[in-house]
XYZ file of C-alpha atoms in Angstrom:
224
model
C -57.581 96.533 37.584
C -55.625 99.461 39.129
C -58.597 100.125 41.425
C -58.979 96.408 42.157
C -55.324 96.055 43.086
C -55.222 99.290 45.086
C -58.179 98.117 47.161
C -56.602 94.684 47.594
C -53.366 96.258 48.766
C -55.160 98.282 51.452
C -57.627 95.688 52.817
C -55.347 92.824 53.829
C -57.105 92.740 57.200
C -60.492 92.106 55.542
C -60.530 88.378 54.628
C -63.920 88.519 52.882
C -62.995 91.312 50.448
C -59.538 89.849 49.984
C -60.915 86.416 48.985
C -63.510 88.004 46.707
C -60.853 89.921 44.744
C -58.650 86.829 44.532
C -61.601 84.815 43.212
C -62.461 87.466 40.599
C -58.863 87.660 39.391
C -58.781 83.874 39.101
C -61.898 83.980 36.896
C -60.389 86.779 34.779
C -57.341 84.580 34.235
C -59.499 81.624 33.176
C -61.318 83.882 30.699
C -58.314 85.693 29.210
C -55.267 83.648 30.343
C -51.793 85.180 29.974
C -52.993 88.387 28.225
C -54.918 89.214 31.416
C -51.742 88.936 33.524
C -49.797 91.046 31.042
C -52.460 93.767 30.878
C -52.898 93.766 34.654
C -49.178 94.185 35.356
C -48.863 96.898 32.714
C -51.853 98.823 34.077
C -50.522 98.919 37.659
C -46.802 99.375 36.980
C -46.981 103.135 37.643
C -48.854 102.567 40.911
C -46.395 100.174 42.534
C -44.607 101.533 45.597
C -40.931 100.858 44.872
C -39.891 102.432 48.191
C -40.637 99.404 50.377
C -38.496 100.726 53.240
C -40.643 103.826 53.806
C -42.079 104.265 57.307
C -45.459 105.499 56.024
C -47.534 103.420 53.596
C -48.963 105.373 50.673
C -52.561 104.153 50.299
C -52.724 105.544 46.773
C -50.044 103.086 45.706
C -49.928 99.291 45.521
C -47.535 97.557 47.883
C -45.366 95.007 46.004
C -45.753 92.423 48.779
C -49.527 92.505 48.331
C -49.246 92.106 44.559
C -47.033 89.101 45.245
C -49.604 87.680 47.689
C -52.325 88.013 45.071
C -50.259 86.183 42.449
C -49.421 83.412 44.928
C -53.138 83.136 45.780
C -53.891 82.651 42.069
C -51.582 79.613 42.119
C -53.769 77.824 44.649
C -55.977 75.035 43.255
C -57.519 73.719 46.459
C -61.279 73.269 46.760
C -61.464 76.184 49.206
C -59.610 78.507 46.817
C -61.809 77.594 43.853
C -65.132 77.779 45.707
C -67.424 80.728 44.999
C -68.199 81.502 48.646
C -69.904 84.818 47.911
C -71.915 83.758 44.823
C -69.984 86.177 42.617
C -70.676 84.218 39.438
C -74.394 84.621 39.977
C -73.835 88.129 38.626
C -72.691 86.708 35.279
C -75.395 86.796 32.626
C -76.012 83.898 30.294
C -77.040 85.675 27.111
C -79.182 82.905 25.679
C -80.884 85.293 23.241
C -77.712 85.851 21.205
C -76.436 83.727 18.333
C -73.232 82.839 20.113
C -72.637 79.121 20.237
C -70.184 79.313 23.096
C -71.155 80.340 26.596
C -68.673 81.585 29.169
C -70.335 79.475 31.831
C -70.747 75.737 31.966
C -73.151 73.954 34.332
C -71.832 71.639 37.006
C -72.988 70.593 40.432
C -73.487 73.633 42.660
C -73.936 73.990 46.417
C -77.527 74.533 47.527
C -76.670 78.051 48.695
C -75.663 79.035 45.182
C -78.673 77.585 43.390
C -80.975 80.534 44.031
C -82.098 81.920 40.693
C -81.894 85.705 40.557
C -84.486 87.738 38.682
C -83.799 88.293 35.003
C -82.187 91.612 34.131
C -82.176 93.045 30.609
C -81.791 90.495 27.849
C -79.678 88.014 29.765
C -81.026 85.710 32.435
C -79.248 85.745 35.763
C -78.428 82.141 36.597
C -76.284 80.258 39.050
C -73.181 79.432 37.003
C -70.566 77.093 38.355
C -67.566 77.221 36.072
C -66.404 79.984 33.813
C -64.446 79.203 30.642
C -62.587 81.133 27.992
C -64.410 82.344 24.898
C -61.234 82.283 22.808
C -60.816 78.932 21.063
C -57.038 79.489 21.055
C -56.997 78.764 24.789
C -59.519 75.915 24.773
C -56.937 73.185 25.434
C -54.563 75.261 27.576
C -54.044 74.557 31.245
C -56.132 76.871 33.419
C -53.632 76.696 36.287
C -51.661 79.892 36.875
C -48.103 79.860 38.196
C -45.900 82.769 39.169
C -43.209 81.247 36.971
C -45.533 81.817 33.981
C -45.914 85.418 35.083
C -42.153 86.014 35.168
C -41.754 84.225 31.810
C -44.289 86.623 30.268
C -42.421 89.635 31.649
C -39.135 88.271 30.268
C -40.741 87.649 26.859
C -41.870 91.279 26.665
C -38.411 92.559 27.634
C -36.644 90.247 25.186
C -38.983 91.196 22.337
C -38.617 94.977 22.638
C -36.034 95.916 25.310
C -36.232 99.658 24.681
C -40.026 99.965 24.812
C -42.082 101.521 27.630
C -43.811 98.198 28.332
C -40.396 96.529 28.595
C -39.295 98.980 31.305
C -42.557 98.318 33.137
C -41.948 94.559 33.056
C -38.348 95.023 34.249
C -39.731 96.862 37.266
C -42.191 94.024 37.917
C -39.410 91.413 37.699
C -37.252 93.506 40.038
C -40.013 93.431 42.647
C -41.300 89.873 42.239
C -38.174 87.777 41.676
C -36.518 88.250 45.123
C -39.873 87.629 46.860
C -40.482 84.500 44.803
C -37.062 83.044 45.613
C -37.588 83.786 49.312
C -41.058 82.208 49.150
C -39.672 79.027 47.558
C -36.954 78.750 50.207
C -39.419 79.212 53.078
C -41.851 76.695 51.551
C -39.086 74.099 51.258
C -37.941 74.642 54.857
C -41.467 74.436 56.296
C -42.698 71.392 54.379
C -41.411 68.123 52.947
C -37.837 69.218 52.261
C -37.147 66.452 49.748
C -40.283 66.976 47.639
C -40.314 70.773 47.687
C -36.526 70.922 47.446
C -36.609 69.138 44.095
C -39.415 71.408 42.932
C -37.468 74.493 44.057
C -34.410 73.377 42.073
C -36.522 72.865 38.930
C -38.093 76.322 39.276
C -34.702 77.987 39.840
C -33.351 76.234 36.733
C -36.286 77.564 34.676
C -35.836 81.044 36.152
C -32.135 81.012 35.306
C -32.896 80.148 31.673
C -35.461 82.962 31.507
C -33.138 85.558 33.037
C -30.249 84.444 30.817
C -32.497 84.862 27.768
C -33.543 88.314 28.952
C -29.955 89.438 29.481
C -28.752 88.195 26.092
C -31.692 89.870 24.332
C -31.357 93.189 26.154
C -27.959 94.321 24.935
C -29.412 97.694 23.888
C -30.165 98.505 27.543
C -26.466 98.436 28.434
């Protein structure tokens, strides 16, 4: 994931690669849900460029604005966002020879372009999968839709659970970077769209954020 995110941060002008990484991250989330987000944020926390005012961009670091763009892209549920334009899931093997009763891919209607069967490699047959699903039964009934609010809630949970841990400090840094951008994003979205509809939604999100931050503050007394 550090390599994935570093590449994503440096190729914003390449729409094809950008969409491919966004699509892969969306599939990772469907497979592993919140633990994927937590592990991803923890793995890149040391690579984030906290000096956003610098004149020269460090290509070895991940720009916070691009991490934010990726997380916002994961929120999208439109047909275009969910479509596998580059046949990425054709690289997923369906290991039919194993004794597993649950497959990570489920067949649905696929575009003609994605129905080409690739030659079998190893023990698994390369097929044209359409939808990927989690292997963990714990997540079977969970919503597969990601929201940035969930992401911030996870960070707050980590901080509240063990405020003086290394992972907690990492999550505090993530919150410090994401929260102002998220509030600005919500304000801009409300101003540019149906003010009444998005205004109500913005108020609800801010209320939830305030509860989360209040919980974090009350649980982090040791940090003071």
